[in-house]
Amino acid sequence: MSRYFYLRPDKATWATYRGEFNAVPKWGLPGLKDCPGCGASWSSWGTHYPAVDLSELPERHEFEEARQEPFHEFVRLRELVRPLAPPNSKLPPGADFGPLVGPASGRFAPFSGLESCWIVVRRDTFDSLQAAGVRGLLGCKTELKFRQKTPPELIELQIEPRGLLHRDCLPPDLAPPCTTCGRQGFTLPDDPILDEASLPTDTDLFRVGNFATVIIGTDRFKDAVEQGGWEGIQFRELPVR
């Protein structure tokens, strides 16, 4: 049976590498204003599909400005994107698409971006992970702009929501998700537990479906990172039930 690890940034490497970027995904769904089902106005974070390209969509400009929209307008925009997204994708308010765009500078660690719930890797790191047999890797070119003459080739990994937190680590009085917008509001528990029955068996890297800012790697992924000596990432093993 696989073991599962919560991936967090290794801040100890920041002083060594000092690479940084100030970027946002190229496109995104709007946030939701006043859900007619639960009344909430909200936007998700962490649901990002860098491989989803909206450049040929006639309405692509409607996805370039962060804002809130009423439910009927959110649904219209969501359904425009759905054919371009991976099958059965949950596309909540605030879901992002396309490459990271923005300025960048400095020398980058093998892994970066985890503090923003993304994983950006150097090309040599990506090639090493593939050679080690890590499953489910989908690398996407960024559109980060460097001033230096020989900028690094940085790749963002598309990490899709799969699997769930186990009900035992959530508040006992937690209401079910809204049947209209899907929102289920709770804070990340101090001691997360993964729901074994929900976990994917075909990938070594995924987000938690009901808390997309939590990125999980399997022991295969952890072993590949450690054997390659790649820095910038910390591992916290999570129990499975």
PDB file of C-alpha atoms in Angstrom:
ATOM      1  CA  MET A   1       0.000   0.000   0.000  1.00  0.00           C
ATOM      2  CA  SER A   2       1.224   3.476  -0.892  1.00  0.00           C
ATOM      3  CA  ARG A   3       2.078   6.092   1.698  1.00  0.00           C
ATOM      4  CA  TYR A   4       0.932   9.662   1.221  1.00  0.00           C
ATOM      5  CA  PHE A   5       2.687  12.942   2.034  1.00  0.00           C
ATOM      6  CA  TYR A   6       1.482  16.524   2.330  1.00  0.00           C
ATOM      7  CA  LEU A   7       3.865  18.679   0.282  1.00  0.00           C
ATOM      8  CA  ARG A   8       4.979  22.010   1.742  1.00  0.00           C
ATOM      9  CA  PRO A   9       7.680  24.538   0.776  1.00  0.00           C
ATOM     10  CA  ASP A  10      11.089  24.076   2.343  1.00  0.00           C
ATOM     11  CA  LYS A  11      11.832  27.615   3.494  1.00  0.00           C
ATOM     12  CA  ALA A  12      15.400  26.681   4.335  1.00  0.00           C
ATOM     13  CA  THR A  13      16.234  26.739   0.621  1.00  0.00           C
ATOM     14  CA  TRP A  14      14.995  30.299   0.042  1.00  0.00           C
ATOM     15  CA  ALA A  15      18.186  31.919   1.288  1.00  0.00           C
ATOM     16  CA  THR A  16      20.256  29.632  -0.949  1.00  0.00           C
ATOM     17  CA  TYR A  17      18.422  30.147  -4.242  1.00  0.00           C
ATOM     18  CA  ARG A  18      16.521  33.454  -3.944  1.00  0.00           C
ATOM     19  CA  GLY A  19      14.529  32.806  -7.105  1.00  0.00           C
ATOM     20  CA  GLU A  20      11.144  34.499  -7.072  1.00  0.00           C
ATOM     21  CA  PHE A  21       8.235  35.319  -9.324  1.00  0.00           C
ATOM     22  CA  ASN A  22       5.130  37.480  -9.107  1.00  0.00           C
ATOM     23  CA  ALA A  23       2.708  35.674 -11.364  1.00  0.00           C
ATOM     24  CA  VAL A  24      -0.920  34.785 -11.926  1.00  0.00           C
ATOM     25  CA  PRO A  25      -2.529  32.250 -14.251  1.00  0.00           C
ATOM     26  CA  LYS A  26      -3.484  33.653 -17.652  1.00  0.00           C
ATOM     27  CA  TRP A  27      -7.218  32.982 -17.361  1.00  0.00           C
ATOM     28  CA  GLY A  28      -9.750  32.190 -14.654  1.00  0.00           C
ATOM     29  CA  LEU A  29     -13.390  31.735 -13.836  1.00  0.00           C
ATOM     30  CA  PRO A  30     -14.953  34.559 -11.844  1.00  0.00           C
ATOM     31  CA  GLY A  31     -15.834  34.223  -8.210  1.00  0.00           C
ATOM     32  CA  LEU A  32     -19.470  33.637  -7.308  1.00  0.00           C
ATOM     33  CA  LYS A  33     -21.652  36.413  -5.941  1.00  0.00           C
ATOM     34  CA  ASP A  34     -24.639  35.537  -3.735  1.00  0.00           C
ATOM     35  CA  CYS A  35     -25.216  31.863  -4.526  1.00  0.00           C
ATOM     36  CA  PRO A  36     -29.000  31.352  -4.889  1.00  0.00           C
ATOM     37  CA  GLY A  37     -28.680  28.091  -2.939  1.00  0.00           C
ATOM     38  CA  CYS A  38     -26.591  29.006   0.123  1.00  0.00           C
ATOM     39  CA  GLY A  39     -26.201  32.773  -0.202  1.00  0.00           C
ATOM     40  CA  ALA A  40     -22.390  32.648  -0.111  1.00  0.00           C
ATOM     41  CA  SER A  41     -20.093  34.830  -2.184  1.00  0.00           C
ATOM     42  CA  TRP A  42     -16.853  32.958  -2.671  1.00  0.00           C
ATOM     43  CA  SER A  43     -13.941  31.952  -4.829  1.00  0.00           C
ATOM     44  CA  SER A  44     -11.704  28.888  -4.604  1.00  0.00           C
ATOM     45  CA  TRP A  45      -7.920  28.728  -4.517  1.00  0.00           C
ATOM     46  CA  GLY A  46      -5.719  25.906  -5.727  1.00  0.00           C
ATOM     47  CA  THR A  47      -7.835  24.594  -8.593  1.00  0.00           C
ATOM     48  CA  HIS A  48      -5.466  25.405 -11.447  1.00  0.00           C
ATOM     49  CA  TYR A  49      -5.213  23.756 -14.855  1.00  0.00           C
ATOM     50  CA  PRO A  50      -2.130  25.219 -16.589  1.00  0.00           C
ATOM     51  CA  ALA A  51      -2.541  22.851 -19.559  1.00  0.00           C
ATOM     52  CA  VAL A  52      -6.030  24.179 -20.366  1.00  0.00           C
ATOM     53  CA  ASP A  53      -5.589  26.647 -23.218  1.00  0.00           C
ATOM     54  CA  LEU A  54      -8.344  29.217 -23.765  1.00  0.00           C
ATOM     55  CA  SER A  55      -6.496  31.119 -26.506  1.00  0.00           C
ATOM     56  CA  GLU A  56      -8.799  29.823 -29.270  1.00  0.00           C
ATOM     57  CA  LEU A  57     -11.971  30.498 -27.302  1.00  0.00           C
ATOM     58  CA  PRO A  58     -13.801  33.508 -28.836  1.00  0.00           C
ATOM     59  CA  GLU A  59     -14.864  34.595 -25.344  1.00  0.00           C
ATOM     60  CA  ARG A  60     -11.357  34.259 -23.847  1.00  0.00           C
ATOM     61  CA  HIS A  61     -11.246  37.937 -22.826  1.00  0.00           C
ATOM     62  CA  GLU A  62     -14.106  37.290 -20.405  1.00  0.00           C
ATOM     63  CA  PHE A  63     -11.705  35.105 -18.396  1.00  0.00           C
ATOM     64  CA  GLU A  64      -8.929  37.692 -18.016  1.00  0.00           C
ATOM     65  CA  GLU A  65     -10.333  39.867 -15.223  1.00  0.00           C
ATOM     66  CA  ALA A  66     -10.748  38.690 -11.619  1.00  0.00           C
ATOM     67  CA  ARG A  67     -14.245  39.574 -10.401  1.00  0.00           C
ATOM     68  CA  GLN A  68     -17.449  38.148  -8.950  1.00  0.00           C
ATOM     69  CA  GLU A  69     -20.490  37.272 -11.031  1.00  0.00           C
ATOM     70  CA  PRO A  70     -24.013  36.052 -10.227  1.00  0.00           C
ATOM     71  CA  PHE A  71     -24.655  32.325 -10.531  1.00  0.00           C
ATOM     72  CA  HIS A  72     -26.224  32.331 -14.009  1.00  0.00           C
ATOM     73  CA  GLU A  73     -23.246  34.211 -15.481  1.00  0.00           C
ATOM     74  CA  PHE A  74     -20.746  32.002 -13.661  1.00  0.00           C
ATOM     75  CA  VAL A  75     -22.463  28.905 -15.080  1.00  0.00           C
ATOM     76  CA  ARG A  76     -22.391  30.320 -18.611  1.00  0.00           C
ATOM     77  CA  LEU A  77     -18.649  30.909 -18.402  1.00  0.00           C
ATOM     78  CA  ARG A  78     -17.973  27.577 -16.711  1.00  0.00           C
ATOM     79  CA  GLU A  79     -19.751  25.677 -19.480  1.00  0.00           C
ATOM     80  CA  LEU A  80     -17.693  27.478 -22.132  1.00  0.00           C
ATOM     81  CA  VAL A  81     -14.540  26.106 -20.506  1.00  0.00           C
ATOM     82  CA  ARG A  82     -15.785  22.613 -19.684  1.00  0.00           C
ATOM     83  CA  PRO A  83     -15.069  21.039 -23.120  1.00  0.00           C
ATOM     84  CA  LEU A  84     -11.445  22.165 -22.822  1.00  0.00           C
ATOM     85  CA  ALA A  85     -10.909  20.914 -19.269  1.00  0.00           C
ATOM     86  CA  PRO A  86     -10.019  17.348 -18.232  1.00  0.00           C
ATOM     87  CA  PRO A  87     -13.036  14.993 -18.155  1.00  0.00           C
ATOM     88  CA  ASN A  88     -15.157  15.197 -14.998  1.00  0.00           C
ATOM     89  CA  SER A  89     -13.252  18.233 -13.728  1.00  0.00           C
ATOM     90  CA  LYS A  90     -14.787  20.208 -10.920  1.00  0.00           C
ATOM     91  CA  LEU A  91     -14.659  23.814 -12.036  1.00  0.00           C
ATOM     92  CA  PRO A  92     -15.473  25.888  -8.960  1.00  0.00           C
ATOM     93  CA  PRO A  93     -15.625  29.676  -8.833  1.00  0.00           C
ATOM     94  CA  GLY A  94     -12.088  31.026  -9.147  1.00  0.00           C
ATOM     95  CA  ALA A  95     -10.666  28.006 -10.995  1.00  0.00           C
ATOM     96  CA  ASP A  96      -7.652  29.075 -13.073  1.00  0.00           C
ATOM     97  CA  PHE A  97      -6.376  28.049 -16.493  1.00  0.00           C
ATOM     98  CA  GLY A  98      -3.294  28.488 -18.629  1.00  0.00           C
ATOM     99  CA  PRO A  99       0.324  29.305 -17.848  1.00  0.00           C
ATOM    100  CA  LEU A 100       1.645  31.456 -15.052  1.00  0.00           C
ATOM    101  CA  VAL A 101       2.336  34.950 -16.382  1.00  0.00           C
ATOM    102  CA  GLY A 102       4.486  37.588 -14.701  1.00  0.00           C
ATOM    103  CA  PRO A 103       8.016  38.759 -13.896  1.00  0.00           C
ATOM    104  CA  ALA A 104      10.620  36.452 -12.369  1.00  0.00           C
ATOM    105  CA  SER A 105      14.212  36.790 -11.266  1.00  0.00           C
ATOM    106  CA  GLY A 106      17.007  34.989  -9.505  1.00  0.00           C
ATOM    107  CA  ARG A 107      18.281  31.447  -9.208  1.00  0.00           C
ATOM    108  CA  PHE A 108      15.507  28.925  -8.719  1.00  0.00           C
ATOM    109  CA  ALA A 109      15.439  25.878  -6.493  1.00  0.00           C
ATOM    110  CA  PRO A 110      14.442  22.562  -8.100  1.00  0.00           C
ATOM    111  CA  PHE A 111      10.956  23.071  -6.588  1.00  0.00           C
ATOM    112  CA  SER A 112       9.262  26.422  -6.042  1.00  0.00           C
ATOM    113  CA  GLY A 113       5.788  27.942  -5.878  1.00  0.00           C
ATOM    114  CA  LEU A 114       4.462  25.693  -3.123  1.00  0.00           C
ATOM    115  CA  GLU A 115       3.810  28.671  -0.872  1.00  0.00           C
ATOM    116  CA  SER A 116       1.165  29.660  -3.466  1.00  0.00           C
ATOM    117  CA  CYS A 117      -0.096  26.068  -3.845  1.00  0.00           C
ATOM    118  CA  TRP A 118       1.579  25.584  -7.225  1.00  0.00           C
ATOM    119  CA  ILE A 119       4.549  23.398  -8.096  1.00  0.00           C
ATOM    120  CA  VAL A 120       7.069  24.974 -10.461  1.00  0.00           C
ATOM    121  CA  VAL A 121      10.099  22.846 -11.299  1.00  0.00           C
ATOM    122  CA  ARG A 122      13.277  23.295 -13.273  1.00  0.00           C
ATOM    123  CA  ARG A 123      13.585  21.319 -16.504  1.00  0.00           C
ATOM    124  CA  ASP A 124      16.286  19.058 -15.035  1.00  0.00           C
ATOM    125  CA  THR A 125      14.040  18.270 -12.075  1.00  0.00           C
ATOM    126  CA  PHE A 126      11.115  17.426 -14.331  1.00  0.00           C
ATOM    127  CA  ASP A 127      13.234  15.138 -16.516  1.00  0.00           C
ATOM    128  CA  SER A 128      14.576  13.381 -13.421  1.00  0.00           C
ATOM    129  CA  LEU A 129      11.077  12.757 -12.041  1.00  0.00           C
ATOM    130  CA  GLN A 130       9.957  11.316 -15.369  1.00  0.00           C
ATOM    131  CA  ALA A 131      13.034   9.088 -15.587  1.00  0.00           C
ATOM    132  CA  ALA A 132      12.307   7.819 -12.064  1.00  0.00           C
ATOM    133  CA  GLY A 133       8.875   6.616 -13.180  1.00  0.00           C
ATOM    134  CA  VAL A 134       6.741   9.119 -11.276  1.00  0.00           C
ATOM    135  CA  ARG A 135       3.223   8.631 -12.621  1.00  0.00           C
ATOM    136  CA  GLY A 136       0.767  11.240 -13.799  1.00  0.00           C
ATOM    137  CA  LEU A 137       3.199  14.092 -14.469  1.00  0.00           C
ATOM    138  CA  LEU A 138       1.887  16.781 -16.794  1.00  0.00           C
ATOM    139  CA  GLY A 139       4.366  19.597 -17.277  1.00  0.00           C
ATOM    140  CA  CYS A 140       3.335  22.966 -18.703  1.00  0.00           C
ATOM    141  CA  LYS A 141       5.588  25.783 -19.875  1.00  0.00           C
ATOM    142  CA  THR A 142       5.268  28.975 -17.888  1.00  0.00           C
ATOM    143  CA  GLU A 143       5.243  32.473 -19.357  1.00  0.00           C
ATOM    144  CA  LEU A 144       7.459  33.951 -16.658  1.00  0.00           C
ATOM    145  CA  LYS A 145       9.596  36.805 -17.928  1.00  0.00           C
ATOM    146  CA  PHE A 146      13.242  37.087 -16.851  1.00  0.00           C
ATOM    147  CA  ARG A 147      15.590  39.998 -17.425  1.00  0.00           C
ATOM    148  CA  GLN A 148      18.695  37.844 -17.142  1.00  0.00           C
ATOM    149  CA  LYS A 149      20.412  36.701 -20.339  1.00  0.00           C
ATOM    150  CA  THR A 150      20.140  32.971 -19.684  1.00  0.00           C
ATOM    151  CA  PRO A 151      16.837  32.407 -17.858  1.00  0.00           C
ATOM    152  CA  PRO A 152      16.050  28.967 -16.459  1.00  0.00           C
ATOM    153  CA  GLU A 153      13.442  26.795 -18.130  1.00  0.00           C
ATOM    154  CA  LEU A 154      10.655  26.515 -15.565  1.00  0.00           C
ATOM    155  CA  ILE A 155       7.745  24.114 -15.833  1.00  0.00           C
ATOM    156  CA  GLU A 156       4.541  24.119 -13.833  1.00  0.00           C
ATOM    157  CA  LEU A 157       2.979  20.787 -12.970  1.00  0.00           C
ATOM    158  CA  GLN A 158      -0.755  20.387 -13.527  1.00  0.00           C
ATOM    159  CA  ILE A 159      -2.007  18.789 -10.323  1.00  0.00           C
ATOM    160  CA  GLU A 160      -5.648  17.803 -10.469  1.00  0.00           C
ATOM    161  CA  PRO A 161      -8.071  17.437  -7.537  1.00  0.00           C
ATOM    162  CA  ARG A 162      -8.410  13.749  -6.682  1.00  0.00           C
ATOM    163  CA  GLY A 163      -9.213  12.027  -3.404  1.00  0.00           C
ATOM    164  CA  LEU A 164     -10.775  13.490  -0.262  1.00  0.00           C
ATOM    165  CA  LEU A 165     -10.133  14.306   3.357  1.00  0.00           C
ATOM    166  CA  HIS A 166     -11.707  11.656   5.569  1.00  0.00           C
ATOM    167  CA  ARG A 167     -14.921  12.589   7.342  1.00  0.00           C
ATOM    168  CA  ASP A 168     -13.318  11.720  10.704  1.00  0.00           C
ATOM    169  CA  CYS A 169     -10.988  14.752  10.566  1.00  0.00           C
ATOM    170  CA  LEU A 170     -13.755  17.220   9.694  1.00  0.00           C
ATOM    171  CA  PRO A 171     -16.104  19.004  12.106  1.00  0.00           C
ATOM    172  CA  PRO A 172     -18.882  16.643  13.265  1.00  0.00           C
ATOM    173  CA  ASP A 173     -21.537  19.278  12.562  1.00  0.00           C
ATOM    174  CA  LEU A 174     -20.229  20.108   9.068  1.00  0.00           C
ATOM    175  CA  ALA A 175     -23.076  20.759   6.647  1.00  0.00           C
ATOM    176  CA  PRO A 176     -23.020  18.940   3.294  1.00  0.00           C
ATOM    177  CA  PRO A 177     -21.863  20.822   0.192  1.00  0.00           C
ATOM    178  CA  CYS A 178     -24.308  23.310  -1.291  1.00  0.00           C
ATOM    179  CA  THR A 179     -26.310  21.524  -3.971  1.00  0.00           C
ATOM    180  CA  THR A 180     -26.224  24.645  -6.148  1.00  0.00           C
ATOM    181  CA  CYS A 181     -22.605  25.858  -6.062  1.00  0.00           C
ATOM    182  CA  GLY A 182     -20.816  22.975  -4.337  1.00  0.00           C
ATOM    183  CA  ARG A 183     -19.320  25.064  -1.546  1.00  0.00           C
ATOM    184  CA  GLN A 184     -18.544  23.352   1.749  1.00  0.00           C
ATOM    185  CA  GLY A 185     -16.855  25.780   4.104  1.00  0.00           C
ATOM    186  CA  PHE A 186     -14.352  24.509   6.677  1.00  0.00           C
ATOM    187  CA  THR A 187     -10.779  25.194   7.705  1.00  0.00           C
ATOM    188  CA  LEU A 188      -8.014  22.680   7.129  1.00  0.00           C
ATOM    189  CA  PRO A 189      -7.782  20.421  10.189  1.00  0.00           C
ATOM    190  CA  ASP A 190      -4.529  20.422  12.149  1.00  0.00           C
ATOM    191  CA  ASP A 191      -4.250  16.673  11.644  1.00  0.00           C
ATOM    192  CA  PRO A 192      -5.627  15.809   8.194  1.00  0.00           C
ATOM    193  CA  ILE A 193      -6.630  12.232   7.414  1.00  0.00           C
ATOM    194  CA  LEU A 194      -7.034  10.973   3.849  1.00  0.00           C
ATOM    195  CA  ASP A 195     -10.024   8.884   2.771  1.00  0.00           C
ATOM    196  CA  GLU A 196      -8.448   5.703   1.411  1.00  0.00           C
ATOM    197  CA  ALA A 197     -11.403   4.704  -0.760  1.00  0.00           C
ATOM    198  CA  SER A 198     -11.244   8.011  -2.625  1.00  0.00           C
ATOM    199  CA  LEU A 199      -7.503   8.104  -3.391  1.00  0.00           C
ATOM    200  CA  PRO A 200      -6.308   7.750  -6.995  1.00  0.00           C
ATOM    201  CA  THR A 201      -4.216   4.743  -7.990  1.00  0.00           C
ATOM    202  CA  ASP A 202      -2.896   6.055 -11.329  1.00  0.00           C
ATOM    203  CA  THR A 203      -0.922   9.129 -10.254  1.00  0.00           C
ATOM    204  CA  ASP A 204       1.750   9.987  -7.707  1.00  0.00           C
ATOM    205  CA  LEU A 205       0.791  13.644  -7.363  1.00  0.00           C
ATOM    206  CA  PHE A 206      -2.658  15.148  -6.751  1.00  0.00           C
ATOM    207  CA  ARG A 207      -4.628  17.778  -4.879  1.00  0.00           C
ATOM    208  CA  VAL A 208      -7.215  16.897  -2.266  1.00  0.00           C
ATOM    209  CA  GLY A 209     -10.612  17.195  -3.931  1.00  0.00           C
ATOM    210  CA  ASN A 210     -12.366  18.861  -1.005  1.00  0.00           C
ATOM    211  CA  PHE A 211      -9.394  21.091  -0.070  1.00  0.00           C
ATOM    212  CA  ALA A 212      -7.507  21.886  -3.270  1.00  0.00           C
ATOM    213  CA  THR A 213      -4.671  23.837  -1.641  1.00  0.00           C
ATOM    214  CA  VAL A 214      -3.422  20.556  -0.121  1.00  0.00           C
ATOM    215  CA  ILE A 215      -1.026  18.840  -2.543  1.00  0.00           C
ATOM    216  CA  ILE A 216      -0.273  15.165  -1.924  1.00  0.00           C
ATOM    217  CA  GLY A 217       2.605  13.045  -3.182  1.00  0.00           C
ATOM    218  CA  THR A 218       3.001   9.292  -2.853  1.00  0.00           C
ATOM    219  CA  ASP A 219       6.048   7.508  -1.494  1.00  0.00           C
ATOM    220  CA  ARG A 220       7.139   6.944  -5.111  1.00  0.00           C
ATOM    221  CA  PHE A 221       7.203  10.707  -5.648  1.00  0.00           C
ATOM    222  CA  LYS A 222       9.012  11.293  -2.342  1.00  0.00           C
ATOM    223  CA  ASP A 223      11.644   8.666  -3.156  1.00  0.00           C
ATOM    224  CA  ALA A 224      12.277  10.202  -6.592  1.00  0.00           C
ATOM    225  CA  VAL A 225      12.737  13.665  -5.081  1.00  0.00           C
ATOM    226  CA  GLU A 226      15.096  12.448  -2.356  1.00  0.00           C
ATOM    227  CA  GLN A 227      17.131  10.196  -4.642  1.00  0.00           C
ATOM    228  CA  GLY A 228      17.599  13.098  -7.040  1.00  0.00           C
ATOM    229  CA  GLY A 229      18.685  15.385  -4.211  1.00  0.00           C
ATOM    230  CA  TRP A 230      16.111  17.953  -5.296  1.00  0.00           C
ATOM    231  CA  GLU A 231      15.540  20.795  -2.854  1.00  0.00           C
ATOM    232  CA  GLY A 232      12.625  23.110  -2.120  1.00  0.00           C
ATOM    233  CA  ILE A 233      10.023  20.694  -0.788  1.00  0.00           C
ATOM    234  CA  GLN A 234       9.128  19.193   2.602  1.00  0.00           C
ATOM    235  CA  PHE A 235       7.108  16.042   3.243  1.00  0.00           C
ATOM    236  CA  ARG A 236       4.620  15.388   6.043  1.00  0.00           C
ATOM    237  CA  GLU A 237       3.142  11.907   6.038  1.00  0.00           C
ATOM    238  CA  LEU A 238      -0.643  11.807   6.480  1.00  0.00           C
ATOM    239  CA  PRO A 239      -2.647   8.894   7.865  1.00  0.00           C
ATOM    240  CA  VAL A 240      -5.123   7.076   5.667  1.00  0.00           C
ATOM    241  CA  ARG A 241      -8.402   5.637   6.885  1.00  0.00           C
TER     242      ARG A 241
END
